[in-house]
XYZ file of C-alpha atoms in Angstrom:
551
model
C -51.724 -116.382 54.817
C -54.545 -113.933 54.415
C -55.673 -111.848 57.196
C -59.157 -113.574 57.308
C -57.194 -117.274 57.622
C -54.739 -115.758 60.186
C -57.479 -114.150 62.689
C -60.077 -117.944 62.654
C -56.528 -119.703 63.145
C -55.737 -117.321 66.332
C -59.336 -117.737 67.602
C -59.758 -114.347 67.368
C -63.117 -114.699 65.175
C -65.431 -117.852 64.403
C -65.476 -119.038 60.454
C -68.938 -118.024 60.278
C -67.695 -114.627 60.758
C -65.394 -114.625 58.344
C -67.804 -116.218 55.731
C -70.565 -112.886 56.630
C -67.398 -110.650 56.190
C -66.539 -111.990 52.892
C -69.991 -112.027 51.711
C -70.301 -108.420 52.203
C -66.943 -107.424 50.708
C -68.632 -108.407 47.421
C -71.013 -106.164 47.694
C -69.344 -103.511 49.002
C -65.574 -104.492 47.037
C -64.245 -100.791 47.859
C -64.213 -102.331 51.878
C -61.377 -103.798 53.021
C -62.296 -107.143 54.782
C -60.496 -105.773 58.445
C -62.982 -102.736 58.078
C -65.975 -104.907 57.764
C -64.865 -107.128 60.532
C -65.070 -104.052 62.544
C -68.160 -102.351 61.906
C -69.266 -106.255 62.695
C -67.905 -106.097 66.083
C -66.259 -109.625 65.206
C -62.865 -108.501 66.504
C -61.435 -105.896 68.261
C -59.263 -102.948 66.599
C -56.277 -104.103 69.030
C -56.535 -107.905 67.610
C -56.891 -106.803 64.202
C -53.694 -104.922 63.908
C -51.833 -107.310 65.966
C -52.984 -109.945 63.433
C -51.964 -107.754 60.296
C -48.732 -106.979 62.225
C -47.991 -110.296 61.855
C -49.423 -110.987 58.628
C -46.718 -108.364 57.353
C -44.157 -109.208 59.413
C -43.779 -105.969 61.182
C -44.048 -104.729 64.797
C -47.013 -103.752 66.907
C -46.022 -101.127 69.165
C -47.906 -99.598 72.212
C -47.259 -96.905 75.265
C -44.293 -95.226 72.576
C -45.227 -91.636 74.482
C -41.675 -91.330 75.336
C -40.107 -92.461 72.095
C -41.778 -89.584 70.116
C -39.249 -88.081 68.052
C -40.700 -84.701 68.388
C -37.981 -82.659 66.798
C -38.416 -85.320 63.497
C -42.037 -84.386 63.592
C -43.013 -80.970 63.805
C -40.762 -81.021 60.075
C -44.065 -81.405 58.939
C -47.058 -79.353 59.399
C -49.427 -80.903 61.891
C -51.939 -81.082 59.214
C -49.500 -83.800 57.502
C -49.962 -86.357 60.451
C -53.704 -85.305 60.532
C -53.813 -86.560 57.165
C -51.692 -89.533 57.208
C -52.599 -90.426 60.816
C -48.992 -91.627 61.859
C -46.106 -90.100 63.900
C -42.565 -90.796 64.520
C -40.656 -92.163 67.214
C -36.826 -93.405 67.852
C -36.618 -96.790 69.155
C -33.391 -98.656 69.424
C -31.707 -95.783 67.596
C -33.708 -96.615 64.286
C -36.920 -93.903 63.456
C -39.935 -96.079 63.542
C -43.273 -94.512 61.409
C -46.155 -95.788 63.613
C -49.941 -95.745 62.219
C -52.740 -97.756 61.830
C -52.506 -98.259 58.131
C -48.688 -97.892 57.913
C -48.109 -99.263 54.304
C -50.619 -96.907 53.126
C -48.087 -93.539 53.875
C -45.877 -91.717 52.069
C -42.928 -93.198 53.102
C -40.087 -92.030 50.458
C -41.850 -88.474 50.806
C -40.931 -88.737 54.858
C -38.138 -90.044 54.962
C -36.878 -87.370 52.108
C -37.726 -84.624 54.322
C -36.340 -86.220 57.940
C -32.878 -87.357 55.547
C -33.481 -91.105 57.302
C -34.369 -93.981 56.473
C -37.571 -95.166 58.576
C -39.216 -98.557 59.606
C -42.731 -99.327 59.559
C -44.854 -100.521 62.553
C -48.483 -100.721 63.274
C -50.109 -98.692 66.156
C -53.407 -97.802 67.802
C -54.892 -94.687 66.159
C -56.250 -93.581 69.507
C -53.147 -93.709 70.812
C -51.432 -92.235 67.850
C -53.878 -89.307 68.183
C -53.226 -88.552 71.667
C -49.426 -88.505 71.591
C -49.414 -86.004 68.803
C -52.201 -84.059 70.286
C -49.934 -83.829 73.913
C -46.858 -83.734 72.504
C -46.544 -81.994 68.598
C -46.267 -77.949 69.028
C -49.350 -76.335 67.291
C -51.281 -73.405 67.475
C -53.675 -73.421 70.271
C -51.761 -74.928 72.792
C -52.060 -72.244 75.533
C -50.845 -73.961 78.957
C -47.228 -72.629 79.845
C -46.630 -75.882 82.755
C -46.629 -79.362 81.757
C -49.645 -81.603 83.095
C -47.515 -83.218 85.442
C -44.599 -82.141 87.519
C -41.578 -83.844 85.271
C -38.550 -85.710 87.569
C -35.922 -83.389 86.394
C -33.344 -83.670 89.115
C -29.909 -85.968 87.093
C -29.361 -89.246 88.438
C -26.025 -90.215 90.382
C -23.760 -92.639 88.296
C -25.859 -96.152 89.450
C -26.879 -98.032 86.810
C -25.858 -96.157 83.886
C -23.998 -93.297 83.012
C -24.765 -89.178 83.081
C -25.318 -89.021 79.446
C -27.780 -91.969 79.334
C -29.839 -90.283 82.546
C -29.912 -86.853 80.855
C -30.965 -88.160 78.108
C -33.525 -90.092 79.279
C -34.860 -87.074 81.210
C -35.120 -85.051 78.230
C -36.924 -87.684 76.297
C -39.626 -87.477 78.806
C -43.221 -86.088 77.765
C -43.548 -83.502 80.466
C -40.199 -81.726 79.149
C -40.785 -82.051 75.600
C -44.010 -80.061 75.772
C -42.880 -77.986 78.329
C -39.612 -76.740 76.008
C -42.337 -76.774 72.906
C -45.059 -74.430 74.857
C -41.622 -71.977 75.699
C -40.884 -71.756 72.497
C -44.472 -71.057 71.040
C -45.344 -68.516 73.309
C -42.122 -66.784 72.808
C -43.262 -66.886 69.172
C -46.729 -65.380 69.713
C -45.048 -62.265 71.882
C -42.715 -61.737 68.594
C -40.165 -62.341 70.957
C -36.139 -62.560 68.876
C -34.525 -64.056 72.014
C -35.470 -66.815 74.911
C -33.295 -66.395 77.812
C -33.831 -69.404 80.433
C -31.135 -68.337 83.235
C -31.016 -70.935 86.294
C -31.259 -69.293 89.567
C -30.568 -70.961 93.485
C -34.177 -72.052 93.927
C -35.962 -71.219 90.592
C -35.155 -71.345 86.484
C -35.964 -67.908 85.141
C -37.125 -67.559 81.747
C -37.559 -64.155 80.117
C -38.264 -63.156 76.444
C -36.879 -60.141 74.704
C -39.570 -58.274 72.979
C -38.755 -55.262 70.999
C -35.323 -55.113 72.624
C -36.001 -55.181 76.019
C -36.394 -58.813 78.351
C -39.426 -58.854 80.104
C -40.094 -62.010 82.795
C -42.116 -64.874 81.280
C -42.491 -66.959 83.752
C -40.700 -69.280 86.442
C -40.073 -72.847 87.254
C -38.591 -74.683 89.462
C -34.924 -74.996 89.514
C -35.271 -79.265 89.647
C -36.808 -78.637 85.836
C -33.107 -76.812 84.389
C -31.387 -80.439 83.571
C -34.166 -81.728 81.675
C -35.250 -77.936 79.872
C -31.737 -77.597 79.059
C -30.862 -81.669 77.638
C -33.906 -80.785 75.479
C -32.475 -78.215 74.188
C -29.147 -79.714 73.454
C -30.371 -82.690 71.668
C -33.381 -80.430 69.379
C -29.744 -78.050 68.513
C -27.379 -81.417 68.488
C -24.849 -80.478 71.184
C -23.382 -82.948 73.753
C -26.248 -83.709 76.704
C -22.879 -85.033 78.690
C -20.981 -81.939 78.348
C -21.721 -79.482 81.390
C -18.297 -77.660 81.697
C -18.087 -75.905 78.589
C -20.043 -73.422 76.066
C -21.703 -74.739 73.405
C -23.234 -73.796 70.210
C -25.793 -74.849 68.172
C -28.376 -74.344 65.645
C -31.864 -76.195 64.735
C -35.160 -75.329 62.590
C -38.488 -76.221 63.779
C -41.957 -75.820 61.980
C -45.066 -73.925 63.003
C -47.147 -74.566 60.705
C -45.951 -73.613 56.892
C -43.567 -71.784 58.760
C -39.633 -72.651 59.254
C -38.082 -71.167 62.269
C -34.628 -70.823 63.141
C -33.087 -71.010 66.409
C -29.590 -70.182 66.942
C -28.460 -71.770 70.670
C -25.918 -70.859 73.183
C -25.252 -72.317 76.452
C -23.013 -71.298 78.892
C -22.154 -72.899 82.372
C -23.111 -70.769 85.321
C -22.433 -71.198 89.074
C -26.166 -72.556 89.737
C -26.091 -74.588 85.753
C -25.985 -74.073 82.470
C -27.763 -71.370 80.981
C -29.054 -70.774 77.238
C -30.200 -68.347 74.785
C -32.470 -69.260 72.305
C -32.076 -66.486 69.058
C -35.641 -67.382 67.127
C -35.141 -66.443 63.206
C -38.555 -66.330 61.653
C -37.413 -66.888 57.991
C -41.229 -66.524 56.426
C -41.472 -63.156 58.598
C -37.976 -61.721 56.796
C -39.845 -59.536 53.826
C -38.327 -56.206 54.990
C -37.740 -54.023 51.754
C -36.085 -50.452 52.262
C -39.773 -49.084 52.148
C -40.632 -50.838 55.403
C -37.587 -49.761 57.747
C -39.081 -46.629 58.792
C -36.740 -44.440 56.049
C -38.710 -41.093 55.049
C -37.949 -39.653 50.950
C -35.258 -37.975 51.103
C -33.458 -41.003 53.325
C -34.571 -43.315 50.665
C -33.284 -41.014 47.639
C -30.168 -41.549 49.572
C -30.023 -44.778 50.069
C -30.677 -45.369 46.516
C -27.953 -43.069 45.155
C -25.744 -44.710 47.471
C -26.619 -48.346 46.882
C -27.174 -47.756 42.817
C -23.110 -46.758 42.638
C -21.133 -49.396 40.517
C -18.023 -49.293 43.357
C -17.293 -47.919 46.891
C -17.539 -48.883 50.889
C -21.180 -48.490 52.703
C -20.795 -48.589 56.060
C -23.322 -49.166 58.783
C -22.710 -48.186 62.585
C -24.504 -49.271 65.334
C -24.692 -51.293 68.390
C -25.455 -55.006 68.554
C -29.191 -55.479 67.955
C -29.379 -52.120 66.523
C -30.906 -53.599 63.148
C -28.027 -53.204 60.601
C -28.195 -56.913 58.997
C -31.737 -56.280 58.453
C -31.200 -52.848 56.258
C -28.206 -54.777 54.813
C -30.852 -57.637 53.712
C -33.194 -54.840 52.222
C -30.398 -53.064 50.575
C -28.890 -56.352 48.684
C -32.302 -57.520 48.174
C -33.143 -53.869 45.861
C -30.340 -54.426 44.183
C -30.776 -58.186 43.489
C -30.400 -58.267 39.482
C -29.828 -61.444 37.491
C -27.136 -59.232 35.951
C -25.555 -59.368 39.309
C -23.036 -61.911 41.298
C -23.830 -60.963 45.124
C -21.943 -62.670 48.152
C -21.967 -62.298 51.491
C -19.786 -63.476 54.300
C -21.366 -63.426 57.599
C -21.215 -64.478 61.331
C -23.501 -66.071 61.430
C -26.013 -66.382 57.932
C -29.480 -65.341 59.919
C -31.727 -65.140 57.024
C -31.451 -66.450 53.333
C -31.950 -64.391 50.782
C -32.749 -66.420 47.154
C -30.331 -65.108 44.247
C -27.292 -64.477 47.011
C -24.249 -66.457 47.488
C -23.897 -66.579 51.633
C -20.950 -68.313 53.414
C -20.967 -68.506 56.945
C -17.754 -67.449 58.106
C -16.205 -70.495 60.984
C -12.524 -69.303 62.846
C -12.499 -73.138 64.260
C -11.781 -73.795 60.501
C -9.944 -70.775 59.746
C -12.652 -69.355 57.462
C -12.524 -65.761 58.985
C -13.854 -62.644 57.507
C -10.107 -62.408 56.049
C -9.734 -65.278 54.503
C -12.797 -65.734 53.143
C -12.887 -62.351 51.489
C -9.805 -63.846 50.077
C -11.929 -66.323 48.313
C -14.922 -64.669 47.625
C -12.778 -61.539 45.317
C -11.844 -64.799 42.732
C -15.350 -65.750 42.114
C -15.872 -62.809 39.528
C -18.161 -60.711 42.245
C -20.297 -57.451 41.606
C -21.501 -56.476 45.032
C -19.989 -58.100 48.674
C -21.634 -57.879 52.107
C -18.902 -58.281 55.138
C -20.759 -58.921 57.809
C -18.087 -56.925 60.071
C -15.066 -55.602 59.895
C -13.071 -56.381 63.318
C -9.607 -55.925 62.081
C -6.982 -54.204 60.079
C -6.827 -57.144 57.162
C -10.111 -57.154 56.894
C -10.668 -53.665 56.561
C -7.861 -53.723 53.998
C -8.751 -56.079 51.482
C -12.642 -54.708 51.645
C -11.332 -50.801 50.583
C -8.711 -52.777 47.965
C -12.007 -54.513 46.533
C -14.167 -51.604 46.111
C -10.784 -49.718 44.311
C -11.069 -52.605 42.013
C -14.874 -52.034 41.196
C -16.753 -54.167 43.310
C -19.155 -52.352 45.725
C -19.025 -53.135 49.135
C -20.883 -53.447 52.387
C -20.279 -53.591 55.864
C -20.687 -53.073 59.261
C -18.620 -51.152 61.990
C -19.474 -50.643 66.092
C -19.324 -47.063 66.477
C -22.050 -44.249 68.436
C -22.360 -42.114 65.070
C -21.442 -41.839 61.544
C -18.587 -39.749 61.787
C -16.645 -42.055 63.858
C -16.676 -44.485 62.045
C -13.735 -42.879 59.837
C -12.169 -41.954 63.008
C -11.808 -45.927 63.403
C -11.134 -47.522 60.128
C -8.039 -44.754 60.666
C -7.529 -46.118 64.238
C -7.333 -49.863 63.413
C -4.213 -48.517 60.560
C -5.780 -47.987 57.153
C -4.428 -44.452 55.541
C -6.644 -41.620 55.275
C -6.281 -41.621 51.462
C -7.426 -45.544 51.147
C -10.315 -44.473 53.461
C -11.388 -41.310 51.813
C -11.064 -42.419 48.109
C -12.956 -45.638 48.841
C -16.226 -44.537 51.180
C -19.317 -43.898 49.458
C -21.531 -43.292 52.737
C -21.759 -44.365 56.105
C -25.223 -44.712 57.910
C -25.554 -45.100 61.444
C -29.021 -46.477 63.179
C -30.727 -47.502 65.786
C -34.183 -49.358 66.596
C -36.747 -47.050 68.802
C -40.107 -48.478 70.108
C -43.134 -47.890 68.798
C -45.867 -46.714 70.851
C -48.592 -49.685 71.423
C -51.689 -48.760 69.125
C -53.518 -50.323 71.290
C -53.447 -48.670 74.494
C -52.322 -44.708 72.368
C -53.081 -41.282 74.265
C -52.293 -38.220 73.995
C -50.238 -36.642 76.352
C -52.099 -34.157 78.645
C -50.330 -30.709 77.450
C -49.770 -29.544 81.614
C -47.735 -32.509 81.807
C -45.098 -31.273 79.276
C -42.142 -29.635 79.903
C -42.790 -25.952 79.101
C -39.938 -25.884 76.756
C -41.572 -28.912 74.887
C -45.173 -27.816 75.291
C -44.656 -23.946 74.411
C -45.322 -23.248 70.425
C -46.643 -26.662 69.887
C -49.772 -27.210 67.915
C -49.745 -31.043 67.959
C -49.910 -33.636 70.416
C -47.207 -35.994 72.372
C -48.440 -39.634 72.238
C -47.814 -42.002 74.612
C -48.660 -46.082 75.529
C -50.785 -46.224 78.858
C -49.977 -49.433 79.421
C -51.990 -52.891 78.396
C -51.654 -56.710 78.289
C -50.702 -56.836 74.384
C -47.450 -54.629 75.014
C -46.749 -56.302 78.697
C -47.888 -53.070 80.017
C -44.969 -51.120 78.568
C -46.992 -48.865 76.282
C -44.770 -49.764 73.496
C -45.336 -52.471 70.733
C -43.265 -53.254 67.685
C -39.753 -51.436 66.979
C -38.807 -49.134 63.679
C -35.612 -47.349 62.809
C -34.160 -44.066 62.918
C -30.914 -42.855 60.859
C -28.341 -41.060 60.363
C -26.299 -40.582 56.867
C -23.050 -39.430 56.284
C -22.400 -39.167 52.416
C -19.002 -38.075 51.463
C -18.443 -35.069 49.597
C -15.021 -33.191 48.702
C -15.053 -31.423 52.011
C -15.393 -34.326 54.015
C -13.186 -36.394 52.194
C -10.451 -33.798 52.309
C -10.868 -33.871 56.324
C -10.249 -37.645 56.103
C -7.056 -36.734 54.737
C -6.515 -34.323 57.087
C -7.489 -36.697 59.880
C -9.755 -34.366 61.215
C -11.866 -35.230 64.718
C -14.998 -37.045 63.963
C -17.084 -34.317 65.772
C -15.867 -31.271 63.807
C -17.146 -33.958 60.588
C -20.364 -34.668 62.107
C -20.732 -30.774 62.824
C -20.171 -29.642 59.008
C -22.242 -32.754 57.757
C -25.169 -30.995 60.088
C -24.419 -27.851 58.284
C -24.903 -28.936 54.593
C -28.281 -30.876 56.210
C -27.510 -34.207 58.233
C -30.123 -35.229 60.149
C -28.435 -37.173 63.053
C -29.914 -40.004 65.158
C -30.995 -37.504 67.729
C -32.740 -35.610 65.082
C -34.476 -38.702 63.338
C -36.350 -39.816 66.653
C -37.231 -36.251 67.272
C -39.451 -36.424 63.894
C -40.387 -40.103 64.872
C -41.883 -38.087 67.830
C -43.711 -35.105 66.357
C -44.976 -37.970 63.783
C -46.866 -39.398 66.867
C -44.649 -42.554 66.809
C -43.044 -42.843 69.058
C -41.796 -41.169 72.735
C -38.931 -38.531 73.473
C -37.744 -40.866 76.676
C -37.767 -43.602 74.152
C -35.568 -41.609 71.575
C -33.290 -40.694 74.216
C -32.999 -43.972 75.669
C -31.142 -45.089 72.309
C -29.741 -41.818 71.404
C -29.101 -39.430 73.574
């Protein structure tokens, strides 16, 4: 039956309505008769989609707030839903597309990019509008607490289980913005970490910035069950499961932008706490140019990278920025001619033309065994994420004796000691010393906030500083884009080791790392120490700051 037939038989509209309606729609063919009807005023937009609801034989839905599948959503830009006004929700465990034209969208395009199929249903625009304005994370939302004070405390047992209350609770509006605001402000501070740490009577959460956590803001401690089941369903991990650590991953969009989050949570005495790791792939363009290298750094990172076999090391602490130079280095060296693969823990960033495998013990796909692997798939260059242990360590030196080159990562204060323990963990001094190319060690020093930069006042110097000095020390004073540290944005000093026959004969020797470092210094090392100094006299950065991360 035709929707014109369907709305006179409901009594929603006389005939003679219908008659005008049709009358115009030959005039005006490029009018659909329901859009007539309503420019009319012959029938309400609610009646009207009920009617074509039925006409099609698919749902009308209303007050779906707290179905909408946010984390299905924000795959797409919020310009996508602008365009095709529609959104998604999750009811009865089957995704539901809701919109006032609904056989009008792209359906095989969504439901390619949220890997589902999807169901159809007609819905107010009005309403449509509203939920995705509340609920989709966007630019321009600036309000960190939700509109209304979410009930966040976990049911007892009663009616239905744990699970289905926690669940429930994260499904609530209030919570999903509230998680969604988090995140996006932690994204606007260039925060890399979200740290949301449940206290007696509050929930903390603090964002590192540039290495250092600074207090974002609190809430109260009733909001932790529902903040934290968000979490645990956007990263799929078990709502249920409070007793254990979990681990997860997820990728929302901002935008054209994909992020990454990498999850932890960990069960504390007053609940579970998380960490939220935020990987901005479209912000990952670092070349070796951009890591803060001078020339002569760079003409040795290119002699050392351009060598056809060998071990590069590089030393450091966690979060000291060695998987970003390892990125820049493959990525130079990223030929067509060229088989790279990497084996990490986990893959942070991918890099187009690389092979990366994600190393999982669970499985037993350690760095061992998968190094195993990797050496019979006809290789040129490998990246180890880390070497922890003795196998590992061997079969990377016996690959880059058999012409591959090699790179990796060790945890060590300086360059030197870094042969001090590959010999420690049991490789021979002659494996190590015929097989190392260079070791570099690093670390990431603040950079002073341009916006808030002054010179330091010359009687405030230390006279041993401030004698003989004809430039200026620069400092941050402080202001509300650097969270009144004085410091904004982070770049890297070094320190490089290569091997030459001295060295390599006081491998052999299994001389003390600090009598290598000292006749590395001699022949013209620069060590960390060094490399902040000139990050200093360039204006860049501080002296406390250099000798905060290398002293």
């Amino acid at each position: 039956m035709k929707i014109g037939e369907l709305l006179v038989k409901r009594g929603l509209i006389p005939p003679p309505e219908l008659e005008k309606a049709i009358r115009i729609q030959k005039e005006k063919p490029r009018l659909r008769l329901g859009e007539i009807l309503l420019e009319l005023g012959a029938v309400s937009e609610r009646d009207l989609l009920q009617t074509l609801a039925e006409q099609f034989h698919l749902p009308f839905l209303e007050n779906f707030e707290a179905l909408f599948a946010s984390d299905l959503a924000t795959r797409f830009p919020f310009e996508f839903w602008q365009k095709w006004p529609s959104l998604p929700i999750l009811k009865e465990e089957r995704v539901y597309l809701v919109a006032a034209d609904p056989l009008r969208l792209p359906r095989q395009e969504i439901e390619t990019r949220l890997e589902t199929e999807t169901r159809l249903a007609f819905g107010l625009p009005e309403e449509i509008q509203e939920v995705l304005s509340r609920n989709y994370w966007r630019p321009g939302q600036e309000t960190l607490a939700p509109e209304s004070k979410p009930e966040t405390a976990v049911p007892g047992d009663g009616n239905g289980s744990i699970r289905e209350n926690l669940l429930d609770l994260a499904n609530k509006a209030p919570v999903i913005r509230l998680v969604n605001q988090i995140i996006f402000q932690a994204l606007q501070n260039n925060a890399s970490d979200i740290h949301i740490q449940p206290q007696e009577k509050e929930l903390r959460i603090r964002y590192r910035i540039d290495g250092m956590l600074h207090d974002a803001f609190q809430l109260p401690a009733t909001m932790q069950p529902g903040i934290i089941s968000r979490i645990k369903i956007l990263s799929s991990l078990n709502i249920a499961e409070r007793r254990l650590p979990q681990d997860g991953r997820t990728t929302v969009h901002l935008e054209d932008r994909a992020i990454d989050i990498r999850v932890s949570v960990l069960p504390t005495y007053w609940g579970e706490a998380s960490v939220l790791r935020l990987l901005d792939q479209a912000s990952f363009f670092f070349t070796l140019e951009h890591l803060g290298l001078d020339q002569s750094e760079l003409d040795i990172m290119q002699r050392l990278i351009s060598a056809d076999h060998g071990i590069i090391l590089l030393t450091g602490p966690t979060g000291s920025g060695k998987t970003t130079t390892l990125y820049a280095a493959l990525q130079k060296i990223n030929y067509p001619d060229r088989n790279i693969v990497t084996l990490e823990d986990p893959v942070e960033y991918q890099i187009p033309g690389l092979s990366q495998i994600q190393v999982n013990p669970k499985i037993g796909l350690t760095f061992a065994n998968g190094l195993r692997s990797i050496l019979r798939h006809d290789p040129d260059v490998l990246m180890i994420g880390e070497i922890r242990d003795r196998e590992t360590a061997e079969m990377a030196i016996q690959a880059s004796l058999t012409g591959h080159l090699v790179f990796s990562t060790l945890h060590t204060n300086d360059a030197a000691s870094a042969i001090t323990r590959l010999l420690e963990i049991g490789i021979e001094p002659y494996l190590v010393s015929s097989s190392l190319l260079g070791i570099i060690a690093q670390r990431l020093v603040r950079l002073i906030c341009p916006n808030c930069r002054e010179a330091v006042p010359r009687d405030r110097l230390p006279a041993p500083v401030r004698d003989g000095r004809e430039t200026d020390f620069f400092r941050g004073r402080g202001c509300e884009k650097c969270f009144q540290t004085g410091y904004r944005g982070r770049t890297a000093i070094f320190e490089f080791l290569a091997l030459d026959d001295h060295v390599r004969q006081s491998v052999l020797n299994k001389q003390p790392a600090q009598e290598i470092k000292e006749y590395a210094v001699t022949k013209g090392m620069r060590t960390l120490r060094a490399a902040g100094e000139q990050k200093v006299r360039a204006g860049l950065t501080t002296l406390e700051e250099v000798l905060r991360v290398a002293s």
